[in-house]
Amino acid sequence: MAHIGTVEAENEELAKVYATYTYDEEDWAEMVVVDRSELVWVRKPKWLFA
């Protein structure tokens, strides 16, 4: 699995739509959107999401 980018959306449904259209350059086998508040960091660069 690899992180390919981010989207900003008001809700989960819009996040799905934005991700689908923003990252449609590949024929992805899987695509997942995750709310930043749900991430569990093992290591986090100090500058990330500052």
mmCIF file of N, CA and C in Angstrom:
data_model
loop_
_atom_site.group_PDB
_atom_site.id
_atom_site.type_symbol
_atom_site.label_atom_id
_atom_site.label_comp_id
_atom_site.label_asym_id
_atom_site.label_seq_id
_atom_site.Cartn_x
_atom_site.Cartn_y
_atom_site.Cartn_z
ATOM 1 N N MET A 1 0.845 -1.163 0.000
ATOM 2 C CA MET A 1 0.000 0.000 0.000
ATOM 3 C C MET A 1 0.901 1.241 0.000
ATOM 4 N N ALA A 2 0.475 2.269 -0.673
ATOM 5 C CA ALA A 2 1.265 3.491 -0.756
ATOM 6 C C ALA A 2 0.357 4.709 -0.664
ATOM 7 N N HIS A 3 0.851 5.740 -0.018
ATOM 8 C CA HIS A 3 0.132 7.010 0.053
ATOM 9 C C HIS A 3 0.386 7.758 -1.240
ATOM 10 N N ILE A 4 -0.676 8.180 -1.925
ATOM 11 C CA ILE A 4 -0.493 8.885 -3.191
ATOM 12 C C ILE A 4 -0.907 10.340 -3.142
ATOM 13 N N GLY A 5 -1.608 10.761 -2.100
ATOM 14 C CA GLY A 5 -2.006 12.152 -2.025
ATOM 15 C C GLY A 5 -3.112 12.384 -1.024
ATOM 16 N N THR A 6 -3.584 13.613 -0.979
ATOM 17 C CA THR A 6 -4.628 13.985 -0.029
ATOM 18 C C THR A 6 -5.753 14.730 -0.746
ATOM 19 N N VAL A 7 -6.904 14.742 -0.120
ATOM 20 C CA VAL A 7 -8.031 15.563 -0.557
ATOM 21 C C VAL A 7 -8.614 16.235 0.681
ATOM 22 N N GLU A 8 -9.205 17.381 0.478
ATOM 23 C CA GLU A 8 -9.915 18.091 1.549
ATOM 24 C C GLU A 8 -11.393 18.032 1.201
ATOM 25 N N ALA A 9 -12.205 17.532 2.118
ATOM 26 C CA ALA A 9 -13.632 17.392 1.841
ATOM 27 C C ALA A 9 -14.446 17.622 3.110
ATOM 28 N N GLU A 10 -15.694 18.022 2.928
ATOM 29 C CA GLU A 10 -16.588 18.297 4.046
ATOM 30 C C GLU A 10 -17.120 17.032 4.701
ATOM 31 N N ASN A 11 -17.138 15.917 3.938
ATOM 32 C CA ASN A 11 -17.644 14.670 4.497
ATOM 33 C C ASN A 11 -17.037 13.481 3.747
ATOM 34 N N GLU A 12 -17.341 12.290 4.236
ATOM 35 C CA GLU A 12 -16.764 11.063 3.683
ATOM 36 C C GLU A 12 -17.155 10.839 2.226
ATOM 37 N N GLU A 13 -18.407 11.083 1.897
ATOM 38 C CA GLU A 13 -18.867 10.861 0.522
ATOM 39 C C GLU A 13 -18.148 11.783 -0.456
ATOM 40 N N LEU A 14 -18.003 13.051 -0.090
ATOM 41 C CA LEU A 14 -17.277 13.975 -0.970
ATOM 42 C C LEU A 14 -15.802 13.587 -1.069
ATOM 43 N N ALA A 15 -15.218 13.102 0.004
ATOM 44 C CA ALA A 15 -13.822 12.655 -0.030
ATOM 45 C C ALA A 15 -13.646 11.531 -1.037
ATOM 46 N N LYS A 16 -14.593 10.606 -1.078
ATOM 47 C CA LYS A 16 -14.536 9.513 -2.052
ATOM 48 C C LYS A 16 -14.593 10.040 -3.483
ATOM 49 N N VAL A 17 -15.511 10.969 -3.725
ATOM 50 C CA VAL A 17 -15.657 11.543 -5.069
ATOM 51 C C VAL A 17 -14.395 12.296 -5.454
ATOM 52 N N TYR A 18 -13.894 13.156 -4.562
ATOM 53 C CA TYR A 18 -12.691 13.934 -4.861
ATOM 54 C C TYR A 18 -11.502 13.032 -5.135
ATOM 55 N N ALA A 19 -11.315 11.993 -4.334
ATOM 56 C CA ALA A 19 -10.196 11.072 -4.529
ATOM 57 C C ALA A 19 -10.320 10.338 -5.858
ATOM 58 N N THR A 20 -11.522 9.898 -6.183
ATOM 59 C CA THR A 20 -11.747 9.185 -7.440
ATOM 60 C C THR A 20 -11.362 10.038 -8.638
ATOM 61 N N TYR A 21 -11.774 11.291 -8.635
ATOM 62 C CA TYR A 21 -11.500 12.161 -9.774
ATOM 63 C C TYR A 21 -10.089 12.753 -9.749
ATOM 64 N N THR A 22 -9.530 12.973 -8.580
ATOM 65 C CA THR A 22 -8.190 13.548 -8.496
ATOM 66 C C THR A 22 -7.114 12.543 -8.868
ATOM 67 N N TYR A 23 -7.302 11.288 -8.483
ATOM 68 C CA TYR A 23 -6.268 10.271 -8.674
ATOM 69 C C TYR A 23 -6.703 9.193 -9.663
ATOM 70 N N ASP A 24 -7.348 9.607 -10.762
ATOM 71 C CA ASP A 24 -7.862 8.649 -11.743
ATOM 72 C C ASP A 24 -6.868 8.313 -12.845
ATOM 73 N N GLU A 25 -5.600 8.724 -12.715
ATOM 74 C CA GLU A 25 -4.617 8.481 -13.765
ATOM 75 C C GLU A 25 -4.173 7.017 -13.842
ATOM 76 N N GLU A 26 -4.458 6.245 -12.824
ATOM 77 C CA GLU A 26 -4.105 4.823 -12.797
ATOM 78 C C GLU A 26 -5.381 3.986 -12.687
ATOM 79 N N ASP A 27 -5.260 2.715 -13.025
ATOM 80 C CA ASP A 27 -6.365 1.783 -12.837
ATOM 81 C C ASP A 27 -6.125 1.071 -11.503
ATOM 82 N N TRP A 28 -6.459 1.740 -10.407
ATOM 83 C CA TRP A 28 -6.163 1.238 -9.067
ATOM 84 C C TRP A 28 -6.944 -0.029 -8.749
ATOM 85 N N ALA A 29 -6.282 -0.994 -8.108
ATOM 86 C CA ALA A 29 -6.970 -2.183 -7.618
ATOM 87 C C ALA A 29 -7.755 -1.836 -6.360
ATOM 88 N N GLU A 30 -7.200 -0.947 -5.544
ATOM 89 C CA GLU A 30 -7.843 -0.488 -4.308
ATOM 90 C C GLU A 30 -7.570 0.998 -4.130
ATOM 91 N N MET A 31 -8.499 1.686 -3.496
ATOM 92 C CA MET A 31 -8.298 3.086 -3.123
ATOM 93 C C MET A 31 -9.042 3.303 -1.815
ATOM 94 N N VAL A 32 -8.380 3.958 -0.866
ATOM 95 C CA VAL A 32 -8.958 4.168 0.458
ATOM 96 C C VAL A 32 -8.811 5.635 0.833
ATOM 97 N N VAL A 33 -9.845 6.197 1.449
ATOM 98 C CA VAL A 33 -9.731 7.512 2.066
ATOM 99 C C VAL A 33 -9.842 7.311 3.576
ATOM 100 N N VAL A 34 -8.997 8.020 4.293
ATOM 101 C CA VAL A 34 -8.946 7.898 5.753
ATOM 102 C C VAL A 34 -8.936 9.295 6.355
ATOM 103 N N ASP A 35 -9.789 9.532 7.317
ATOM 104 C CA ASP A 35 -9.797 10.811 8.017
ATOM 105 C C ASP A 35 -8.490 10.954 8.796
ATOM 106 N N ARG A 36 -7.879 12.112 8.707
ATOM 107 C CA ARG A 36 -6.600 12.323 9.406
ATOM 108 C C ARG A 36 -6.700 12.019 10.901
ATOM 109 N N SER A 37 -7.853 12.242 11.485
ATOM 110 C CA SER A 37 -8.015 11.993 12.925
ATOM 111 C C SER A 37 -7.950 10.503 13.247
ATOM 112 N N GLU A 38 -8.067 9.644 12.248
ATOM 113 C CA GLU A 38 -8.035 8.198 12.456
ATOM 114 C C GLU A 38 -6.651 7.583 12.253
ATOM 115 N N LEU A 39 -5.681 8.388 11.827
ATOM 116 C CA LEU A 39 -4.330 7.870 11.605
ATOM 117 C C LEU A 39 -3.654 7.546 12.936
ATOM 118 N N VAL A 40 -2.946 6.453 12.962
ATOM 119 C CA VAL A 40 -2.146 6.070 14.121
ATOM 120 C C VAL A 40 -0.698 6.129 13.667
ATOM 121 N N TRP A 41 0.028 7.138 14.144
ATOM 122 C CA TRP A 41 1.396 7.369 13.698
ATOM 123 C C TRP A 41 2.387 6.489 14.447
ATOM 124 N N VAL A 42 3.321 5.919 13.702
ATOM 125 C CA VAL A 42 4.458 5.218 14.278
ATOM 126 C C VAL A 42 5.631 6.192 14.308
ATOM 127 N N ARG A 43 5.831 6.883 13.189
ATOM 128 C CA ARG A 43 6.808 7.977 13.088
ATOM 129 C C ARG A 43 6.132 9.104 12.331
ATOM 130 N N LYS A 44 6.346 10.319 12.756
ATOM 131 C CA LYS A 44 5.719 11.460 12.103
ATOM 132 C C LYS A 44 6.748 12.592 12.015
ATOM 133 N N PRO A 45 7.103 12.999 10.782
ATOM 134 C CA PRO A 45 8.015 14.138 10.649
ATOM 135 C C PRO A 45 7.399 15.369 11.308
ATOM 136 N N LYS A 46 8.215 16.171 11.924
ATOM 137 C CA LYS A 46 7.722 17.350 12.642
ATOM 138 C C LYS A 46 6.973 18.317 11.747
ATOM 139 N N TRP A 47 7.359 18.405 10.474
ATOM 140 C CA TRP A 47 6.745 19.360 9.552
ATOM 141 C C TRP A 47 5.436 18.859 8.958
ATOM 142 N N LEU A 48 5.139 17.578 9.055
ATOM 143 C CA LEU A 48 3.976 17.011 8.377
ATOM 144 C C LEU A 48 2.664 17.500 8.983
ATOM 145 N N PHE A 49 1.793 18.007 8.170
ATOM 146 C CA PHE A 49 0.477 18.517 8.566
ATOM 147 C C PHE A 49 0.575 19.618 9.619
ATOM 148 N N ALA A 50 1.613 20.418 9.526
ATOM 149 C CA ALA A 50 1.795 21.508 10.482
ATOM 150 C C ALA A 50 0.716 22.560 10.311
#
